PDB file of C-alpha atoms and ligand atoms in Angstrom:
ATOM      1  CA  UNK I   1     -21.464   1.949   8.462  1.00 58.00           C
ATOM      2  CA  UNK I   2     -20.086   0.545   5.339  1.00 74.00           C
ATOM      3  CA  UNK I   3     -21.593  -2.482   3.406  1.00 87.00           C
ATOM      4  CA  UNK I   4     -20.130  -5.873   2.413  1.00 94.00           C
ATOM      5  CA  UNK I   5     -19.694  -6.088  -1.011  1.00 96.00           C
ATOM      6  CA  UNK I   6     -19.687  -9.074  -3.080  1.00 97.00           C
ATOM      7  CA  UNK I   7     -16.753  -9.373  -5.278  1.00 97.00           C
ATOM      8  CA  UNK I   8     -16.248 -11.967  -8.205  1.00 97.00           C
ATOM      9  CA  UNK I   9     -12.473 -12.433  -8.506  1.00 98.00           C
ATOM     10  CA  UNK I  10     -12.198 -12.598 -12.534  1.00 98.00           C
ATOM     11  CA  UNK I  11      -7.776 -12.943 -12.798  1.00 98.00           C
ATOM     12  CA  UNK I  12      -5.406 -14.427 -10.086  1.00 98.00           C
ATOM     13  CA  UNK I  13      -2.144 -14.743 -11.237  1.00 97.00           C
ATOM     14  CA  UNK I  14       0.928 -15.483  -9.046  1.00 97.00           C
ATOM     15  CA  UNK I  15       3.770 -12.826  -9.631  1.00 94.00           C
ATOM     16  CA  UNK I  16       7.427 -14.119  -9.966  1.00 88.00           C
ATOM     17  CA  UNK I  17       8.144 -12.712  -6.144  1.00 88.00           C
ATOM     18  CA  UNK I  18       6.011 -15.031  -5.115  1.00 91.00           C
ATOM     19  CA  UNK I  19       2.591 -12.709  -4.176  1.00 96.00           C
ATOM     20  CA  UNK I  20      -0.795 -13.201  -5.221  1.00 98.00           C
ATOM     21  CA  UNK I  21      -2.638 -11.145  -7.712  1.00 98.00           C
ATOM     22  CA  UNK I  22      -6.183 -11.081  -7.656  1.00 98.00           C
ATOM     23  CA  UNK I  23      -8.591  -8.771 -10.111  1.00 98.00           C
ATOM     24  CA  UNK I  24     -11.924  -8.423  -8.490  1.00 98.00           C
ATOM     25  CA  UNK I  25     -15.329  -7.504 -10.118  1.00 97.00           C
ATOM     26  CA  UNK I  26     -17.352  -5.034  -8.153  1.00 97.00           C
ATOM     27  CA  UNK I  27     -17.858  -1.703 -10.171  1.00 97.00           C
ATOM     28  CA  UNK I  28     -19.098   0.172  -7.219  1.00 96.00           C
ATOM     29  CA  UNK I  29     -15.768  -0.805  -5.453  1.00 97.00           C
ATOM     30  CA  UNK I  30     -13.920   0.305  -8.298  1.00 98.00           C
ATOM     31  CA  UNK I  31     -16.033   3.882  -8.987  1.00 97.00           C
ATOM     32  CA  UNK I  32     -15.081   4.856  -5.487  1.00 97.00           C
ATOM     33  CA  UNK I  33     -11.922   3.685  -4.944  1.00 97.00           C
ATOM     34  CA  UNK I  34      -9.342   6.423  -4.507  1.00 97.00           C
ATOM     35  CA  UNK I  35      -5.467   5.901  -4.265  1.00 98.00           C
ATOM     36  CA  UNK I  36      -4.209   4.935  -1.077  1.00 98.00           C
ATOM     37  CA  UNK I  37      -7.384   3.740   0.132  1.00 98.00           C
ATOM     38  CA  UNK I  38      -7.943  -0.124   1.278  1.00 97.00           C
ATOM     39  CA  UNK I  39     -10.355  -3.122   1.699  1.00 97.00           C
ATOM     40  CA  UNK I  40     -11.011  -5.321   4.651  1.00 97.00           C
ATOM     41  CA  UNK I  41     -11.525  -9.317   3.382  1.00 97.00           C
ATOM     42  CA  UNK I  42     -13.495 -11.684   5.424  1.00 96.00           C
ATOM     43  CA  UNK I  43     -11.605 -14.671   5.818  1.00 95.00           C
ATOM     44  CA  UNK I  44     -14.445 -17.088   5.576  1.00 91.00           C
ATOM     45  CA  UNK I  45     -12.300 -20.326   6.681  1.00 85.00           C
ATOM     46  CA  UNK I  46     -14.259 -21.319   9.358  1.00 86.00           C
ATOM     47  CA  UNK I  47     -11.747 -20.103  12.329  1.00 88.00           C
ATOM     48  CA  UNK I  48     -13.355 -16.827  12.958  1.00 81.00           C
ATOM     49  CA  UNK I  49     -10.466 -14.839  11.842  1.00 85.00           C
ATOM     50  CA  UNK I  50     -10.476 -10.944  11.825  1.00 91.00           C
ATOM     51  CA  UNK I  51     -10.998  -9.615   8.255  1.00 94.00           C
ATOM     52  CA  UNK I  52      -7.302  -8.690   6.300  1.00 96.00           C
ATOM     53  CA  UNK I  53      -6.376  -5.399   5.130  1.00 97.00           C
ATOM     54  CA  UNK I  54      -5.044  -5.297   1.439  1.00 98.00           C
ATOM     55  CA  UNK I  55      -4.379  -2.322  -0.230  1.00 97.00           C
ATOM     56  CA  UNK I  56      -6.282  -0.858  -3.119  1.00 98.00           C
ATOM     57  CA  UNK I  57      -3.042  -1.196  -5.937  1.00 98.00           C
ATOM     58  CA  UNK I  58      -5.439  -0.032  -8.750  1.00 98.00           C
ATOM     59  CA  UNK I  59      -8.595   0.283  -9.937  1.00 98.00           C
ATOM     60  CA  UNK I  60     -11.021   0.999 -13.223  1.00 96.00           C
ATOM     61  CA  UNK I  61     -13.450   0.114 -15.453  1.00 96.00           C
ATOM     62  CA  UNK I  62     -15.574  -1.626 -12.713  1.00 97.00           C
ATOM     63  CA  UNK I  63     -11.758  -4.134 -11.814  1.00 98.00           C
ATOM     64  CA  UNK I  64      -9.846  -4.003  -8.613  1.00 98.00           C
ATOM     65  CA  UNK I  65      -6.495  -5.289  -8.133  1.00 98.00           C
ATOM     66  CA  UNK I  66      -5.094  -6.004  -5.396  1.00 98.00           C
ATOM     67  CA  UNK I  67      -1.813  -7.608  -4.713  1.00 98.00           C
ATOM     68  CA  UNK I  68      -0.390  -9.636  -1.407  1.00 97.00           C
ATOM     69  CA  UNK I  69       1.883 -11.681   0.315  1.00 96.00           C
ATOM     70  CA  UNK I  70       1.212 -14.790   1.929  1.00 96.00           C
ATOM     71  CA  UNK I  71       2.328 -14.368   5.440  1.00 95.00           C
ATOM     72  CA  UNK I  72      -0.126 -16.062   7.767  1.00 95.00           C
ATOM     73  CA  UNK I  73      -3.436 -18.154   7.619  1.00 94.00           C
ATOM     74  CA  UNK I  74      -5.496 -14.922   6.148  1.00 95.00           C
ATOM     75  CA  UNK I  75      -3.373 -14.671   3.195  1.00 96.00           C
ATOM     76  CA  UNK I  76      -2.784 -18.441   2.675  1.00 96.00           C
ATOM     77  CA  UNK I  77      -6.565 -18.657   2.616  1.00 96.00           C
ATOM     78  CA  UNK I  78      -7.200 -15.611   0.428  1.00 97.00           C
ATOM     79  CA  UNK I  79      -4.360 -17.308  -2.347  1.00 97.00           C
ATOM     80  CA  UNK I  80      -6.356 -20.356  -2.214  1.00 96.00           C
ATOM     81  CA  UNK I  81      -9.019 -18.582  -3.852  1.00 97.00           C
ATOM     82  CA  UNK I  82      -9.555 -18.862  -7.985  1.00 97.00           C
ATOM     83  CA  UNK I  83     -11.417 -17.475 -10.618  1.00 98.00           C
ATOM     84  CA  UNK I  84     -15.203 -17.746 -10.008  1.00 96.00           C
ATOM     85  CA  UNK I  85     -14.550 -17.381  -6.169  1.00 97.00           C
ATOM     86  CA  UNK I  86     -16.608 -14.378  -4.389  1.00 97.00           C
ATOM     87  CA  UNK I  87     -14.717 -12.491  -1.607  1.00 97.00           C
ATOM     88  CA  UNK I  88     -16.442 -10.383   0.875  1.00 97.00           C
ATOM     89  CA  UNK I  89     -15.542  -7.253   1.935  1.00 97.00           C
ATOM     90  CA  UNK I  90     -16.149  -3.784   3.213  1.00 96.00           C
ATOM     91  CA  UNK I  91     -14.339  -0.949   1.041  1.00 94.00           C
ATOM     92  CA  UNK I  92     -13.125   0.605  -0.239  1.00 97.00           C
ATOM     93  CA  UNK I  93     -11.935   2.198   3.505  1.00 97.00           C
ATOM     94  CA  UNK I  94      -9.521   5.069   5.071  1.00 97.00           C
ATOM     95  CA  UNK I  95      -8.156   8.313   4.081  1.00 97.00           C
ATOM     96  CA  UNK I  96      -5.697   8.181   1.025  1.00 97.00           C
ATOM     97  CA  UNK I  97      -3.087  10.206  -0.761  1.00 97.00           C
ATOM     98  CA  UNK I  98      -3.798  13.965  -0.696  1.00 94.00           C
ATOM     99  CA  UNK I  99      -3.354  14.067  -4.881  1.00 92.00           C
ATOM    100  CA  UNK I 100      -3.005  18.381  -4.628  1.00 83.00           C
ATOM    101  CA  UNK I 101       0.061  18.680  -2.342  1.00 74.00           C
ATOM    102  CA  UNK I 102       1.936  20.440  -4.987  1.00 78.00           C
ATOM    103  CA  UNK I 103       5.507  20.715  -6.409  1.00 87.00           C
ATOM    104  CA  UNK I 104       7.231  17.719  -8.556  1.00 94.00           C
ATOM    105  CA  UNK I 105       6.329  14.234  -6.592  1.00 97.00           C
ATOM    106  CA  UNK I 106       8.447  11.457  -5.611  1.00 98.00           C
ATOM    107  CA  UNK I 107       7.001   7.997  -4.714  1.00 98.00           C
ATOM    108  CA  UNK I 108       9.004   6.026  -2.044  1.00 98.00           C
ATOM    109  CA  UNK I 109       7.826   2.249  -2.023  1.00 98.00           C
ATOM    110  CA  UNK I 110       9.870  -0.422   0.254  1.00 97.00           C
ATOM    111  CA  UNK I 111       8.378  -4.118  -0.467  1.00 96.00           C
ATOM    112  CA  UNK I 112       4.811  -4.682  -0.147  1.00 96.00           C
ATOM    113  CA  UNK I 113       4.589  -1.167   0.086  1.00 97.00           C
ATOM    114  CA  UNK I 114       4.526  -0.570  -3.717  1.00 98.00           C
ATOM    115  CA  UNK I 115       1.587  -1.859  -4.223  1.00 98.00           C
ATOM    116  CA  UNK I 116      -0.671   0.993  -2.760  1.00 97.00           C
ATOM    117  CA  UNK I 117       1.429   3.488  -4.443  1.00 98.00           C
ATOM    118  CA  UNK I 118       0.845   2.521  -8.074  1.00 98.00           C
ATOM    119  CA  UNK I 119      -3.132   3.457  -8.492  1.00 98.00           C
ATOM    120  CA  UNK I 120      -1.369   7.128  -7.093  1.00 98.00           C
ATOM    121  CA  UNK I 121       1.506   7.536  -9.219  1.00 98.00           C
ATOM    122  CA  UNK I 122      -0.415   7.122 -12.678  1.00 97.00           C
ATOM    123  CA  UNK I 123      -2.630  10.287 -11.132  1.00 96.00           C
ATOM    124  CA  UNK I 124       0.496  12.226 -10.317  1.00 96.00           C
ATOM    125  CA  UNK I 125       2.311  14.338 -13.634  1.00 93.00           C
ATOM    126  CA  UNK I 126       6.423  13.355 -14.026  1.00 94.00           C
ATOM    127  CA  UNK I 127       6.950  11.304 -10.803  1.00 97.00           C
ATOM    128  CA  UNK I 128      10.207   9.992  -9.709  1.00 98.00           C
ATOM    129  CA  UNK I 129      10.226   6.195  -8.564  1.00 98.00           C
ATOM    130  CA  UNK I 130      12.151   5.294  -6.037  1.00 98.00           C
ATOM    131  CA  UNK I 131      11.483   0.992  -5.400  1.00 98.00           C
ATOM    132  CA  UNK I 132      13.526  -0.665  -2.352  1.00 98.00           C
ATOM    133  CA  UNK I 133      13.543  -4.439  -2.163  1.00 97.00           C
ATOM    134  CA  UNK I 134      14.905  -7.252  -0.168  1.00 97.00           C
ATOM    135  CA  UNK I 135      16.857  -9.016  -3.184  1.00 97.00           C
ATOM    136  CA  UNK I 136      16.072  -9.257  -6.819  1.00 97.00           C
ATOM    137  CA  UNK I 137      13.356 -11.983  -6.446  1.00 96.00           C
ATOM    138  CA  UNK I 138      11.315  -9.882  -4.549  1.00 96.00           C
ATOM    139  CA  UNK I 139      11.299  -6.790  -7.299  1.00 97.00           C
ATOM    140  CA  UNK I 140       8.184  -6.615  -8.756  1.00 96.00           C
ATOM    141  CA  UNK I 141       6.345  -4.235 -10.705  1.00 97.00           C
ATOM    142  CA  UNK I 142       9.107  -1.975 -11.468  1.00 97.00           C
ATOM    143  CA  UNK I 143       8.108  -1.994 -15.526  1.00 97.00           C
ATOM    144  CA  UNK I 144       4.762  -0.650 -14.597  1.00 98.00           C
ATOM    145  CA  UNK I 145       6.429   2.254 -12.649  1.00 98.00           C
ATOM    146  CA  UNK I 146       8.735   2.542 -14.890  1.00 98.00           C
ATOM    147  CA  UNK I 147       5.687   3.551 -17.551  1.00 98.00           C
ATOM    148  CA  UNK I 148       5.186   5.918 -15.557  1.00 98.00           C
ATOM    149  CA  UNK I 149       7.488   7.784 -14.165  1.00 97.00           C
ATOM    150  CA  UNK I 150      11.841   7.559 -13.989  1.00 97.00           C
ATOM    151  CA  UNK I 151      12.018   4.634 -11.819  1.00 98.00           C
ATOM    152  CA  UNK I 152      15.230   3.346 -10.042  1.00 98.00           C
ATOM    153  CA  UNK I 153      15.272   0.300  -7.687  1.00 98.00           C
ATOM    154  CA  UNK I 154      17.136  -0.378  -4.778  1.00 98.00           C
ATOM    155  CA  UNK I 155      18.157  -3.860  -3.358  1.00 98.00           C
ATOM    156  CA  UNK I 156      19.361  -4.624   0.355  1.00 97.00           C
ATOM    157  CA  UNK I 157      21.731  -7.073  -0.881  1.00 97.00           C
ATOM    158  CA  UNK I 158      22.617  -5.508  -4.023  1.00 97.00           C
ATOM    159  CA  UNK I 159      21.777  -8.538  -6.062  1.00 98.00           C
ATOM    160  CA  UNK I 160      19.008  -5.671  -8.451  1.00 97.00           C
ATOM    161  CA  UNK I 161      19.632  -2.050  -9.386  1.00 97.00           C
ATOM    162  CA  UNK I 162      21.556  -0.267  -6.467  1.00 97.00           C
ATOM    163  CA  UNK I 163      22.793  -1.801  -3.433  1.00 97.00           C
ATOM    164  CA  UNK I 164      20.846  -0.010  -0.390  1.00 96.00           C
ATOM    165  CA  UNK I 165      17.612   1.675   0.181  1.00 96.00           C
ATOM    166  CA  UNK I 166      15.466   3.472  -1.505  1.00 97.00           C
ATOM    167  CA  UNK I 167      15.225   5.848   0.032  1.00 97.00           C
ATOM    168  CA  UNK I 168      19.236   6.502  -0.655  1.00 96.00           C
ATOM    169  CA  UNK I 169      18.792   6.988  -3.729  1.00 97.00           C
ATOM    170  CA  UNK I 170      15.436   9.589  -3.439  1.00 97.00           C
ATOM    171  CA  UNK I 171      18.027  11.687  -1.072  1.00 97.00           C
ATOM    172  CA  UNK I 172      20.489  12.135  -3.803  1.00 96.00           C
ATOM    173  CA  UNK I 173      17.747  13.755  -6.215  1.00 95.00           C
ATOM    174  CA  UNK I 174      15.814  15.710  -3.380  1.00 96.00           C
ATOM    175  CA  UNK I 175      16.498  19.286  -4.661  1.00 93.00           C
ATOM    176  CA  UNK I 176      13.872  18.373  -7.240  1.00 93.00           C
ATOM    177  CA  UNK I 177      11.396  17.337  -4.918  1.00 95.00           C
ATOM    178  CA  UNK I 178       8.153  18.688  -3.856  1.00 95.00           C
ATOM    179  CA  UNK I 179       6.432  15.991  -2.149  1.00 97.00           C
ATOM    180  CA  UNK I 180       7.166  12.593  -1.192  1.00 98.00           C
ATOM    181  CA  UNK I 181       4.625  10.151  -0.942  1.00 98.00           C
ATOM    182  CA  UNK I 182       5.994   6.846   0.636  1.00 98.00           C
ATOM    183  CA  UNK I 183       4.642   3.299   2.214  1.00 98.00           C
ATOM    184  CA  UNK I 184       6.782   0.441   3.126  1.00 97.00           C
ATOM    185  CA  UNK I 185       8.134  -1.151   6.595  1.00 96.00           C
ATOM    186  CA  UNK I 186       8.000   1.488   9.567  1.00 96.00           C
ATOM    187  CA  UNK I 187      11.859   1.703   9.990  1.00 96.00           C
ATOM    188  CA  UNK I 188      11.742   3.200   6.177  1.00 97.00           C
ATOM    189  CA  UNK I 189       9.067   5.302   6.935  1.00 97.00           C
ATOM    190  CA  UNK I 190      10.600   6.518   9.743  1.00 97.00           C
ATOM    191  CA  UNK I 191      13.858   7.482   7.740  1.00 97.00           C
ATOM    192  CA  UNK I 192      10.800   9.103   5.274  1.00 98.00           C
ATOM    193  CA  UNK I 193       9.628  11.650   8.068  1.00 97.00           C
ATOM    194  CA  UNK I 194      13.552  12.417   8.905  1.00 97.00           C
ATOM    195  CA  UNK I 195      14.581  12.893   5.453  1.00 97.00           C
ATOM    196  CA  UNK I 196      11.549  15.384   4.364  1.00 97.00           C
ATOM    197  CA  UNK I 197      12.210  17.158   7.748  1.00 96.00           C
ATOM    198  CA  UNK I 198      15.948  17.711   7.225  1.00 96.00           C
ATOM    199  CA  UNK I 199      15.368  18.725   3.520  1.00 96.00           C
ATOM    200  CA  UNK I 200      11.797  21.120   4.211  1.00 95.00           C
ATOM    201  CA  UNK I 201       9.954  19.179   2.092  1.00 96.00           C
ATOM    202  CA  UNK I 202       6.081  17.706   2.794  1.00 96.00           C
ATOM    203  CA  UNK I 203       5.914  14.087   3.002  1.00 97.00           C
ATOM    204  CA  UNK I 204       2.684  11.828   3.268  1.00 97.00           C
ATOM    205  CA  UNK I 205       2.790   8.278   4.779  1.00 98.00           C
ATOM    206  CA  UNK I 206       0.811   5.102   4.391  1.00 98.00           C
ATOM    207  CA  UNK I 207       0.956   3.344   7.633  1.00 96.00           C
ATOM    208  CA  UNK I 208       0.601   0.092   8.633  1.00 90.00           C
ATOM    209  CA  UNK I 209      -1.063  -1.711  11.831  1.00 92.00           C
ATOM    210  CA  UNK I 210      -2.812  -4.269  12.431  1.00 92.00           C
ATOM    211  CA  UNK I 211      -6.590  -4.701  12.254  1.00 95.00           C
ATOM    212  CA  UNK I 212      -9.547  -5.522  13.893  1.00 94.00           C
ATOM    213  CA  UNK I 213     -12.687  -3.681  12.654  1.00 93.00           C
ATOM    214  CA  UNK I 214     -11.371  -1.644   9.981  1.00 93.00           C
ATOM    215  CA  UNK I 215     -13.968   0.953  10.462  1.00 92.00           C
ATOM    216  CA  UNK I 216     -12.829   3.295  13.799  1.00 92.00           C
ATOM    217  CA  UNK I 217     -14.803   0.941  15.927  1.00 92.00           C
ATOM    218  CA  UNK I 218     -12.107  -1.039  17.979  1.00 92.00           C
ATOM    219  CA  UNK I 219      -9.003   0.846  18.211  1.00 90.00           C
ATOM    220  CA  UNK I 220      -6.591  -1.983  17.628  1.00 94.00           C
ATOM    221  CA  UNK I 221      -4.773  -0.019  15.099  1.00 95.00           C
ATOM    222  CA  UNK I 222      -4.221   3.032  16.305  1.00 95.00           C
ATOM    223  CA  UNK I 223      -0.932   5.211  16.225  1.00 95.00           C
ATOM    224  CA  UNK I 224       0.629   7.795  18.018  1.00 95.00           C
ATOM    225  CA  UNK I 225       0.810  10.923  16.440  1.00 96.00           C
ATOM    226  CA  UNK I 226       1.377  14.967  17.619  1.00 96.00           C
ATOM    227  CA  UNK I 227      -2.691  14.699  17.881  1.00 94.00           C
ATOM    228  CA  UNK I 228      -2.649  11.744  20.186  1.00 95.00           C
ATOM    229  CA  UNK I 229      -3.461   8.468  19.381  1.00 95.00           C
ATOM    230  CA  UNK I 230      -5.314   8.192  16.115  1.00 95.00           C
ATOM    231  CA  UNK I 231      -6.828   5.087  13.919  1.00 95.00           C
ATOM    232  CA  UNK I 232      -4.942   4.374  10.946  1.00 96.00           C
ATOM    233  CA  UNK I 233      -8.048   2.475   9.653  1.00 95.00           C
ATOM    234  CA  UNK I 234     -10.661   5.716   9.882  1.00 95.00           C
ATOM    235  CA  UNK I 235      -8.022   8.220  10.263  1.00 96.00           C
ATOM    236  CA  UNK I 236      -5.597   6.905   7.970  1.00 94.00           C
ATOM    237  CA  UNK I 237      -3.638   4.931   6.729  1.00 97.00           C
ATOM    238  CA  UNK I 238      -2.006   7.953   4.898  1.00 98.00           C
ATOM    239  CA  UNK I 239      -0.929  10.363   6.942  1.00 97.00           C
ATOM    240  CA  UNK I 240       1.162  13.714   7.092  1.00 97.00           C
ATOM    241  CA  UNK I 241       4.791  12.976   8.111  1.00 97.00           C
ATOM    242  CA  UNK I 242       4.595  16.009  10.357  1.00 96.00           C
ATOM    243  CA  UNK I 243       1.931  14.315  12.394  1.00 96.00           C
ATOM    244  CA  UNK I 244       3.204  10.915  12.904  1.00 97.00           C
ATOM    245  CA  UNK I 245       5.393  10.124  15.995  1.00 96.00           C
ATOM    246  CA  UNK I 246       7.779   7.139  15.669  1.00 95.00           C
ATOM    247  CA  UNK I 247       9.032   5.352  18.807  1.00 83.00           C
TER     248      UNK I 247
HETATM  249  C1  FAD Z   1      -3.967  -0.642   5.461  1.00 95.92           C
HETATM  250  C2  FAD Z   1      -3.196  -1.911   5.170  1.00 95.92           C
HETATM  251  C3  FAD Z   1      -2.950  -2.249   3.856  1.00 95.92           C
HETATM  252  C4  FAD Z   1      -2.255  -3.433   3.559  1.00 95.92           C
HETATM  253  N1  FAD Z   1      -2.007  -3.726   2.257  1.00 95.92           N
HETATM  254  C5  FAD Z   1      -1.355  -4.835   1.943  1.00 95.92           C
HETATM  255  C6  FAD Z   1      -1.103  -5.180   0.573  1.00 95.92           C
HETATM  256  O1  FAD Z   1      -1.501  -4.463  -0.362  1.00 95.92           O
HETATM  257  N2  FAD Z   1      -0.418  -6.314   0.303  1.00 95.92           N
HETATM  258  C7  FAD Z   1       0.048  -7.131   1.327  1.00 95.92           C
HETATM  259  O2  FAD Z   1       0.704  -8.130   1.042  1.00 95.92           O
HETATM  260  N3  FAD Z   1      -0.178  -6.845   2.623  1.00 95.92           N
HETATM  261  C8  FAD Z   1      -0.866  -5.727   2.949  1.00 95.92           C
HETATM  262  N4  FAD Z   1      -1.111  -5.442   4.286  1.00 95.92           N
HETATM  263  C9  FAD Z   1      -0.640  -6.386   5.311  1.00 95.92           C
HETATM  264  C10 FAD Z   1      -1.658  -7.516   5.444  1.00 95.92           C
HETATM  265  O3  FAD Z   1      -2.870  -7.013   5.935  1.00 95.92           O
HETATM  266  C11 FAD Z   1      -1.131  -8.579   6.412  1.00 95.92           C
HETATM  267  O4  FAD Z   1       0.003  -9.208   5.848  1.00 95.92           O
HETATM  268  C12 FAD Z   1      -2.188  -9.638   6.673  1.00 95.92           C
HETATM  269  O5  FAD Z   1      -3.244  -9.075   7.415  1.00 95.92           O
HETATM  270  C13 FAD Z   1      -1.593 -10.806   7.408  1.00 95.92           C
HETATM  271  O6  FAD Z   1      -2.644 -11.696   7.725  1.00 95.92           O
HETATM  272  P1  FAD Z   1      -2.359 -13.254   7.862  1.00 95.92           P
HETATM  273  O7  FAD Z   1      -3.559 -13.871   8.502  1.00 95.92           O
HETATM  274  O8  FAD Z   1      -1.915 -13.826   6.572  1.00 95.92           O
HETATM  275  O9  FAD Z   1      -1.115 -13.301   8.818  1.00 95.92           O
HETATM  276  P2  FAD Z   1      -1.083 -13.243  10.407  1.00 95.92           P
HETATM  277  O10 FAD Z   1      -1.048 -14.644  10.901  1.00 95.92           O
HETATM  278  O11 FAD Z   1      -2.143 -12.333  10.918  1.00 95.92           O
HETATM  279  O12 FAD Z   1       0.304 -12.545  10.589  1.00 95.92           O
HETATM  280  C14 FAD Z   1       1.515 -13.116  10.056  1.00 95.92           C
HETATM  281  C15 FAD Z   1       2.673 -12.229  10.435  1.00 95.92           C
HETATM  282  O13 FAD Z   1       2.553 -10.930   9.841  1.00 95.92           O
HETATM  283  C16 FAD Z   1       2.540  -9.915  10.843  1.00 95.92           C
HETATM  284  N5  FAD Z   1       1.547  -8.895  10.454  1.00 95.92           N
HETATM  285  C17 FAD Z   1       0.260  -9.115  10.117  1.00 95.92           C
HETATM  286  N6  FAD Z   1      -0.353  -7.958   9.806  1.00 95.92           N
HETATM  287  C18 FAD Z   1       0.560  -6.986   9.942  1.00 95.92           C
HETATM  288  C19 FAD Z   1       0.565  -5.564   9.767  1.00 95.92           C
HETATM  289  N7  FAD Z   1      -0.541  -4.879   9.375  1.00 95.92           N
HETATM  290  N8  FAD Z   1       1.700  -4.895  10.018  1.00 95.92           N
HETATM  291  C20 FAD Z   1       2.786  -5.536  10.404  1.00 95.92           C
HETATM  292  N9  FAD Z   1       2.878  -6.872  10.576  1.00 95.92           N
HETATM  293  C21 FAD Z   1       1.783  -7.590  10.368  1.00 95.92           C
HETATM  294  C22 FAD Z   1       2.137 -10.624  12.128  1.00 95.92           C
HETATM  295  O14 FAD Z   1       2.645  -9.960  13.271  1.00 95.92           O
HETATM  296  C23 FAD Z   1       2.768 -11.981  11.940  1.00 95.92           C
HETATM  297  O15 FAD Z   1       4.118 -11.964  12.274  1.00 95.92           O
HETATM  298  C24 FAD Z   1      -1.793  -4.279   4.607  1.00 95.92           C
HETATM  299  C25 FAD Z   1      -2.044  -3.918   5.944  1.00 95.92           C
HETATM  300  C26 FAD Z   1      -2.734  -2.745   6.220  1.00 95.92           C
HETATM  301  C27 FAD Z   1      -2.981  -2.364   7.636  1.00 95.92           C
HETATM  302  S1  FES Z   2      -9.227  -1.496  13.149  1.00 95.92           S
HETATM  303 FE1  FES Z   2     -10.812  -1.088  14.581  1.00 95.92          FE
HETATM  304  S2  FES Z   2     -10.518   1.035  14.971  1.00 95.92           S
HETATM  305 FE2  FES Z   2      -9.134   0.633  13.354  1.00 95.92          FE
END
C-alpha cells in the first residue's frame, strides 16, 4: 500500500495555454519517479472528492512538475493552490514507458498528453517530436521538446505549424522509426495502435480513465485489452499497443 506524501509546492506558474504549473518538493517523490508514471492528489475541499490523477511531466533534484488543465472542481481547486501550499498524495503510481524498446524513437503527444511524455523523451537518444494541438493557444512546451529532439507541431485548425494531426506528420517519417511512444485523447491513440500495426512497428500507449483509488483496489479505470479487462492505474497507464482493444 503506498503512503501519502507531503508535498510543499515551491513554483506555480500559469502557462500561456492557460494550464497550471506546479513544482512540488518531495525528494523521495522525485528519486522514484520514473517517466510515464503518475500521482493521485487529494482534493482536500471539503466535498469528499476522489483524488485526481496528474501525470509525472518531470522530475529531479528532489522537484516534481507537474502540469494540468482546469477542467472540473479537482483541478479548479488544485490551481487555487500557491507557493507554501502542501498537497497530499500517493505516488509516484503505475507502470511507465518501457525506456529499452529499441530502434530510433518517436514521441506522439496530442494536448494534455505532452506533458507525461517530456520526463521520457530527455531519457531517449535522437527522438523525433511529433506535438498535435487544438489551435495555437493551446501549444505549449514545444521549445522544451524542441531541446531535445526535431520537433514539429501540428494544429487542428491550422492556425500553428501544420494543419492536421500529429500523428500525420509522424506517418510521413515512419521508415525511420523504431518505436513510438504516444499519449493524448483515445481517438489519437487509437489511430497510434493502427498506424504502428500497418507500418510493423512497436508502439507503447499512455492511457487515460478515470479514477477512483489509483492503486488496483476499485476497478473504476479499467480497460479492455487482448488480456481482458485490466487497470490502467496498477496495470498501466502505459501500455503495449498490441494489447489494447479500442471500441
Ligand atoms: C493517469 C492519468 C494522468 C493524467 N495526467 C494529466 C496531466 O498531466 N495533466 C492534466 O491536465 N490532466 C491529466 N489527467 C486528467 C485529469 O486527471 C482530469 O482532468 C481530472 O481528474 C479532472 O478532474 P476535475 O475534478 O477537475 O474534473 P471532473 O469534474 O472530474 O471532470 C471534468 C470533465 O473532464 C472529464 N474527465 C475527467 N477525468 C477524465 C479522464 N481521466 N479521462 C477523460 N475525461 C476525463 C469528465 O468526464 C468531465 O467531462 C490525467 C488522467 C489520468 C488518468
Ligand atoms: S482506480 Fe481503482 S483500480 Fe484503478
Amino acid at each position: 500500500m503506498k503512503q501519502d506524501l507531503k508535498c510543499a509546492i515551491i513554483e506555480r506558474r500559469v502557462l500561456s495555454s492557460g494550464q497550471v504549473e506546479l513544482i512540488l518538493d518531495n525528494p523521495r517523490l522525485a528519486d522514484e519517479a520514473k517517466p510515464g508514471q503518475f500521482v493521485h492528489i487529494a482534493v482536500e475541499n471539503g466535498k469528499n472528492l476522489l483524488r485526481r490523477p496528474i501525470s509525472i511531466c518531470d522530475a529531479e533534484n528532489g522537484r516534481t512538475r507537474i502540469i494540468f488543465e482546469i477542467k472540473g472542481e479537482g483541478t479548479k481547486w488544485l490551481a487555487e493552490r500557491g507557493v507554501g501550499d502542501t498537497l497530499t498524495l500517493m505516488g509516484p503510481l503505475g507502470r511507465g514507458f518501457d525506456l529499452d524498446a529499441g530502434g530510433r524513437a518517436f514521441i506522439i503527444g496530442g494536448g494534455i498528453g505532452v506533458f507525461p511524455l517530456y520526463m521520457l523523451t530527455k531519457r531517449l537518444k535522437e527522438p523525433k517530436i511529433f506535438l498535435g494541438f487544438r489551435n495555437k493557444d493551446m501549444v505549449v512546451m514545444e521549445d522544451e521538446f524542441a531541446a531535445l529532439g526535431k520537433t514539429l507541431v501540428a494544429t487542428d485548425d491550422g492556425s500553428y505549424g501544420a494543419k492536421g494531426f500529429a500523428i500525420d506528420l509522424a506517418e510521413r517519417e515512419i521508415s525511420d522509426c523504431g518505436v513510438i511512444y504516444a499519449c493524448g485523447p483515445k481517438p489519437m491513440l487509437k489511430a497510434v495502435k493502427a498506424m504502428a500495426e500497418r507500418h510493423g512497428v512497436r508502439a507503447q500507449l499512455s492511457m487515460e480513465e478515470r479514477m477512483g483509488c489509483g492503486i488496483g483496489a476499485c476497478l473504476v479505470c479499467v480497460c479492455k485489452t487482448t488480456t481482458g479487462n485490466r487497470q490502467v492505474c496498477l496495470q498501466g497507464p502505459v501500455f503495449d499497443a498490441k494489447e489494447i482493444i479500442f471500441d
